[in-house]
Amino acid sequence: MARILLTGGTGFIGSHTAVALAEAGHVPVLLDNFANSEPSVVEAVGAITGASPTLVEADIRDRDTLAAVLRDHKIDAVVHFAGLKAVAQSVADPVAYWDVNVGGMIALLGAMRETGCRRLIFSSSATVYGEPAALPVDETAPTGAINPYGATKLACEQLMENLAASEAGWDLVALRYFNPVGAHPSGSIGEAPRGSPNNLMPILLETVTGRRGPLSIFGDDYDTPDGTAVRDYIHVMDLAEGHVAALEAPGEGFRAFNLGTGRGTSVLELVRAFEQATGVPVPREKAPRRPGDVPVLEAAVGKAERELGWRATRSIAEMCRDAWRFASRN
Ligand code: NAD
Ligand code: UDP
């Protein structure tokens, strides 16, 4: 049993990871400033696991508070989700993204160094691969940012690598998420972003619940079997369990792992799978390609299987059913 601090713990992936950690016998402590989430998530997590986790309201850039939390709660390891994640917003306001994402990481590592906590798992992204030359993309592929959001993720990884090279005793892991979708099967926690969503599944859910018009399918002339772009969608509970596996497989220095399924699904395939899994029709229309989108992104998943003993098991149908259950209840 370990005591784990989850920064951004009331967010989409953080809340599901809190459930997975509690179910594996660990003690999650959540820290958030509610920039993109609600405090009520804590009770929803508690209703699933039987005990509401401790919640600390704080900003990830507040190093002194972070150090106090690490000490007071006797934290063994940190999972760092807190950050800003909208690519278009990062183009419009790069300073805010570097401030929260990179400034937050600097404050966190400073507090960890000060208090002697040396284990960190960081929410990185497949965006660090830019447009990969070979697919499926593995962890040895060259990295490169194609937008400010990606630049902040890469900068955080580079800082972790520099720190691990400078001092012995650190165990720093970057988990490069592919496309997380779905929700806890209870339907009581899920993806509930503030403002207008940017990702396919939350946009699709707005369409089918009548909160927006037809789903725009961005591009039907890619070099893919049906012309629409292909991504590696992963159920958020599989992703959450990937964090538990990473925490339970200690190592040394800096390591990066892909968390995906290894299987690609096109936009049209996902839309049809949603209709089939839920019986709910998805009104849709063709739209131009979205600038900056890569045609295909699929994870090589062998490293996580070998070194963490983890692999994703849930299907696209489960991702759609669970995402719909949460959306239709909320
Ligand atoms: P989310 O927005 O639901 O969760 C992030 C949480 O961080 C939110 O609860 C938000 O309130 C909190 N937060 C933001 N700024 C903060 C600050 N200054 N201080 C404290 N808390 C703050 O997003 P998510 O989808 O759960 O993503 C979690 C992490 O995973 C992020 O770092 C994101 O970049 C990364 N990631 C997400 C995806 C995805 O598609 N969802 C893909 C790859 C990587
Ligand atoms: N997409 C789409 N319509 C939308 C939102 C997304 O066709 O309204 C497509 C997008 O072009 C991409 C895929 O869905 O090919 C996944 O997009 P998302 O933003 O969810 O993830 P990412 O671009 O980060 O892979």
XYZ file of C-alpha atoms and ligand atoms in Angstrom:
399
model
C 0.000 0.000 0.000
C 1.376 3.376 -1.013
C 0.218 6.954 -0.501
C -0.033 8.590 -3.911
C -0.517 12.295 -4.672
C -2.559 12.849 -7.854
C -2.123 16.406 -9.128
C -5.089 17.254 -11.340
C -6.767 14.400 -9.481
C -10.350 15.556 -10.024
C -9.884 15.719 -13.821
C -10.898 13.102 -16.372
C -7.903 10.764 -16.205
C -6.969 11.648 -12.610
C -10.374 10.647 -11.202
C -10.336 7.276 -12.980
C -6.779 6.667 -11.797
C -7.861 7.491 -8.225
C -10.457 4.701 -8.528
C -7.934 2.229 -9.961
C -5.381 3.051 -7.252
C -7.918 2.700 -4.424
C -9.128 -0.594 -5.877
C -5.502 -1.824 -5.924
C -5.206 -1.010 -2.195
C -3.355 2.312 -2.409
C -4.304 5.649 -0.843
C -4.917 8.434 -3.392
C -4.661 12.076 -2.283
C -6.075 14.483 -4.885
C -4.807 18.005 -5.549
C -6.543 20.361 -7.989
C -7.450 24.014 -8.516
C -10.647 23.072 -10.430
C -9.608 24.970 -13.552
C -11.256 22.172 -15.575
C -13.075 19.997 -13.020
C -15.448 20.031 -10.048
C -14.827 19.202 -6.371
C -17.905 16.921 -6.438
C -15.812 14.348 -8.324
C -14.342 13.359 -4.955
C -17.691 12.057 -3.687
C -18.290 10.271 -6.972
C -14.915 8.520 -6.599
C -15.801 7.701 -2.986
C -19.154 6.231 -4.019
C -17.326 3.800 -6.321
C -14.467 2.854 -3.987
C -16.201 3.073 -0.604
C -14.128 5.965 0.760
C -13.801 9.537 -0.515
C -10.152 10.422 -1.068
C -8.554 13.425 0.616
C -8.798 16.553 -1.520
C -6.420 19.524 -1.430
C -7.355 22.687 -3.328
C -4.109 24.184 -4.625
C -2.363 25.428 -7.727
C 0.314 23.182 -9.198
C 2.652 26.186 -9.429
C 2.556 26.693 -5.629
C 5.771 24.956 -4.587
C 5.451 25.631 -0.863
C 1.985 24.112 -0.668
C 3.146 21.121 -2.720
C 6.046 20.548 -0.297
C 3.681 20.786 2.685
C 1.271 18.282 1.100
C 4.101 15.837 0.326
C 5.247 16.027 3.958
C 1.881 16.147 5.737
C 0.396 13.256 3.784
C 3.627 11.193 3.783
C 3.419 10.817 0.023
C 5.401 7.903 -1.505
C 4.914 8.823 -5.174
C 3.258 11.484 -7.330
C 1.164 11.091 -10.471
C 1.198 14.443 -12.225
C -1.919 15.080 -14.344
C -2.477 18.788 -13.594
C -2.149 20.925 -16.673
C -3.778 22.580 -19.641
C -4.471 20.366 -22.657
C -6.266 22.210 -25.479
C -3.992 22.368 -28.517
C -5.724 25.349 -30.183
C -5.712 27.322 -26.936
C -1.992 26.611 -26.568
C -1.396 28.212 -29.978
C -3.400 31.279 -28.925
C -1.829 31.592 -25.456
C 1.527 29.803 -25.282
C 2.631 31.720 -22.175
C -0.246 30.265 -20.130
C 0.639 26.760 -21.335
C 4.337 27.079 -20.490
C 3.437 28.679 -17.171
C 1.056 25.940 -15.967
C 2.536 22.895 -17.693
C 6.256 23.606 -17.427
C 6.112 26.002 -14.461
C 3.941 23.439 -12.658
C 6.459 20.673 -13.321
C 9.339 22.835 -12.077
C 7.452 23.655 -8.867
C 6.526 20.001 -8.347
C 10.054 18.641 -8.892
C 11.417 21.366 -6.590
C 8.986 20.335 -3.851
C 9.766 16.638 -4.385
C 13.508 17.289 -4.184
C 13.056 19.324 -1.007
C 11.004 16.627 0.714
C 12.830 13.523 -0.546
C 9.970 12.118 -2.643
C 11.700 10.641 -5.703
C 8.984 8.801 -7.644
C 6.984 10.588 -10.312
C 4.649 9.441 -13.057
C 3.894 12.144 -15.603
C 0.970 12.469 -18.049
C 2.751 12.855 -21.356
C 1.208 12.468 -24.770
C 1.662 10.769 -28.122
C 1.880 14.306 -29.486
C 5.594 14.236 -28.525
C 6.143 12.065 -31.637
C 4.914 14.812 -33.983
C 4.275 13.151 -37.326
C 6.002 9.762 -36.894
C 8.024 8.360 -39.792
C 7.135 4.739 -38.956
C 4.042 3.109 -37.445
C 3.229 1.795 -34.936
C 5.404 4.340 -33.161
C 7.655 3.049 -30.376
C 9.410 4.874 -27.562
C 12.723 5.095 -29.438
C 11.169 7.157 -32.247
C 12.428 10.729 -32.623
C 10.392 13.328 -30.743
C 9.401 16.798 -31.887
C 6.675 19.244 -31.022
C 4.162 20.383 -33.627
C 2.351 22.886 -31.377
C 2.962 24.734 -28.067
C 1.033 22.113 -26.048
C 3.336 19.396 -27.415
C 6.354 21.613 -26.733
C 5.390 21.833 -23.049
C 5.002 18.035 -22.776
C 8.379 17.532 -24.412
C 10.003 20.175 -22.173
C 8.645 18.370 -19.087
C 10.048 15.052 -20.325
C 13.409 16.690 -21.033
C 13.493 18.183 -17.544
C 12.752 14.756 -16.036
C 15.554 13.230 -18.110
C 18.017 15.983 -17.118
C 17.146 15.582 -13.441
C 17.515 11.793 -13.528
C 20.928 12.220 -15.168
C 22.058 14.734 -12.569
C 21.229 12.799 -9.372
C 20.881 9.119 -8.497
C 17.762 7.804 -6.794
C 15.038 9.297 -9.001
C 12.379 7.099 -10.600
C 10.769 9.310 -13.233
C 8.272 7.860 -15.708
C 6.574 9.592 -18.633
C 3.423 7.827 -19.801
C 2.687 8.833 -23.387
C -1.081 8.558 -23.714
C -2.647 7.903 -27.091
C -6.380 8.801 -27.291
C -8.167 8.242 -23.957
C -11.960 7.837 -24.229
C -14.758 6.191 -22.250
C -15.704 6.459 -18.601
C -15.987 4.341 -15.481
C -18.646 1.656 -16.128
C -20.708 2.969 -13.181
C -21.471 6.083 -15.239
C -20.721 8.294 -12.239
C -17.366 9.696 -13.370
C -16.309 10.544 -16.902
C -15.063 13.329 -19.120
C -16.810 16.573 -18.193
C -14.697 19.403 -19.590
C -15.532 23.029 -18.867
C -16.334 25.071 -21.966
C -16.227 23.739 -25.490
C -14.503 20.352 -25.943
C -11.873 19.780 -28.633
C -11.661 15.995 -28.761
C -13.707 13.653 -30.916
C -15.660 11.693 -28.260
C -16.822 14.659 -26.122
C -17.794 16.514 -29.315
C -19.699 13.449 -30.590
C -21.501 13.265 -27.227
C -22.531 16.916 -27.530
C -23.925 16.147 -30.988
C -25.975 13.135 -29.882
C -27.314 14.959 -26.804
C -28.480 17.853 -28.985
C -26.043 20.412 -27.623
C -24.465 20.981 -31.044
C -25.188 20.282 -34.688
C -23.855 17.385 -36.755
C -20.389 16.052 -35.997
C -17.844 17.471 -38.451
C -15.604 14.727 -39.788
C -12.295 16.460 -40.368
C -10.941 15.097 -43.655
C -12.079 12.146 -45.777
C -9.156 12.108 -48.187
C -6.352 10.783 -45.981
C -4.359 7.801 -47.177
C -6.298 5.428 -44.892
C -8.785 2.630 -45.720
C -11.876 4.891 -45.499
C -10.119 8.227 -45.969
C -10.680 9.443 -42.393
C -7.858 9.824 -39.867
C -6.843 6.893 -37.670
C -6.082 7.055 -33.937
C -5.317 4.590 -31.162
C -8.268 5.035 -28.769
C -7.773 3.601 -25.285
C -10.414 3.097 -22.582
C -9.732 5.471 -19.686
C -9.944 2.566 -17.189
C -7.217 0.699 -19.117
C -5.183 3.906 -19.016
C -5.847 4.279 -15.266
C -4.669 0.712 -14.671
C -1.518 1.531 -16.654
C -0.658 4.068 -13.937
C -1.139 1.453 -11.220
C 1.150 -0.909 -13.139
C 3.788 1.824 -13.509
C 3.617 2.561 -9.772
C 3.960 -1.099 -8.912
C 6.984 -1.609 -11.212
C 9.657 0.650 -9.760
C 12.736 1.485 -11.802
C 15.479 4.064 -11.893
C 16.283 7.167 -13.867
C 13.970 8.382 -16.626
C 11.737 6.022 -18.604
C 8.997 6.642 -21.168
C 6.165 4.244 -22.058
C 3.392 4.369 -24.627
C -0.081 3.699 -23.241
C -2.307 2.687 -26.152
C -3.901 -0.467 -27.510
C -1.763 -0.903 -30.622
C -4.939 -0.863 -32.747
C -5.991 2.019 -34.951
C -9.608 3.091 -35.501
C -10.711 5.661 -38.078
C -13.074 8.525 -37.285
C -15.817 6.848 -39.341
C -15.212 3.481 -37.670
C -15.509 5.109 -34.249
C -18.752 6.852 -35.223
C -20.225 3.588 -36.539
C -19.019 1.651 -33.478
C -20.742 4.228 -31.268
C -24.003 3.823 -33.192
C -23.789 0.060 -32.984
C -22.854 -0.063 -29.289
C -25.496 2.428 -28.138
C -28.222 2.371 -30.801
C -27.966 6.169 -30.933
C -27.565 7.708 -34.422
C -24.733 10.226 -34.892
C -25.639 13.034 -37.332
C -22.462 13.931 -39.234
C -21.087 15.940 -42.104
C -17.872 16.121 -44.076
C -15.501 18.938 -43.166
C -12.022 19.978 -44.299
C -8.955 18.492 -42.621
C -8.145 20.092 -39.275
C -4.781 21.885 -39.486
C -2.002 20.057 -37.647
C -3.721 16.634 -37.651
C -1.561 13.647 -38.557
C -3.221 10.990 -40.778
C -2.455 7.976 -38.570
C -1.178 7.489 -35.017
C -0.876 4.019 -33.497
C 1.144 2.933 -30.467
C 3.701 0.167 -30.238
C 2.755 -1.342 -26.887
C 5.487 -3.945 -26.338
C 7.597 -1.916 -23.910
C 4.731 -1.371 -21.445
C 3.825 -5.066 -21.713
C 7.387 -6.216 -21.067
C 8.452 -3.757 -18.377
C 5.180 -2.885 -16.643
C 3.286 -6.132 -17.208
C 0.321 -4.094 -18.466
C -1.796 -4.175 -21.590
C -5.112 -2.619 -22.558
C -8.000 -5.103 -22.711
C -11.187 -3.084 -23.292
C -12.811 -2.797 -26.739
C -13.969 0.179 -28.789
C -17.564 -0.945 -28.084
C -16.918 -0.698 -24.305
C -15.341 2.751 -24.744
C -18.457 3.938 -26.609
C -20.955 2.307 -24.237
C -19.261 3.666 -21.118
C -18.802 7.185 -22.564
C -22.505 7.191 -23.517
C -23.624 5.913 -20.101
C -21.833 8.802 -18.366
C -23.047 11.412 -20.884
C -26.665 10.273 -20.805
C -26.741 10.360 -16.982
C -25.134 13.769 -16.700
P -8.425 17.377 -17.327
O -8.468 18.808 -17.742
O -9.718 16.669 -17.106
O -7.547 17.213 -16.003
C -6.511 18.105 -15.668
C -6.772 18.594 -14.266
O -5.752 19.532 -13.912
C -8.120 19.312 -14.127
O -8.855 18.769 -13.063
C -7.726 20.759 -13.868
O -8.663 21.429 -13.033
C -6.371 20.601 -13.218
N -5.535 21.793 -13.349
C -5.361 22.578 -14.436
N -4.544 23.603 -14.129
C -4.169 23.437 -12.830
C -3.355 24.173 -11.949
N -2.742 25.304 -12.342
N -3.193 23.730 -10.687
C -3.833 22.597 -10.272
N -4.629 21.869 -11.068
C -4.801 22.286 -12.319
O -7.545 16.608 -18.397
P -7.239 15.056 -18.559
O -7.782 14.637 -19.857
O -7.590 14.322 -17.340
O -5.661 15.126 -18.720
C -4.769 14.884 -17.643
C -3.351 15.026 -18.139
O -3.147 14.111 -19.214
C -3.012 16.410 -18.700
O -1.702 16.729 -18.302
C -3.078 16.215 -20.192
O -2.229 17.101 -20.887
C -2.614 14.781 -20.329
N -3.094 14.126 -21.560
C -4.440 14.065 -21.804
C -4.901 13.483 -22.983
C -6.374 13.434 -23.304
O -6.723 13.231 -24.463
N -7.277 13.583 -22.352
C -3.987 12.960 -23.901
C -2.630 13.016 -23.607
C -2.195 13.608 -22.428
N -12.056 14.793 -35.221
C -13.120 14.991 -36.075
N -14.121 15.843 -35.679
C -14.095 16.496 -34.492
C -12.994 16.268 -33.614
C -11.997 15.407 -34.012
O -13.173 14.436 -37.173
O -15.015 17.276 -34.224
C -10.975 13.867 -35.618
C -9.619 14.538 -35.645
O -9.411 15.139 -36.897
C -8.685 13.352 -35.380
C -9.518 12.417 -34.494
O -10.878 12.849 -34.652
O -8.421 12.674 -36.581
C -9.143 12.493 -33.035
O -9.123 13.861 -32.651
P -8.901 14.306 -31.162
O -8.896 15.804 -31.135
O -9.879 13.599 -30.280
O -7.476 13.722 -30.787
P -6.010 14.014 -31.400
O -6.136 14.970 -32.523
O -5.258 14.557 -30.262
O -5.497 12.679 -31.830
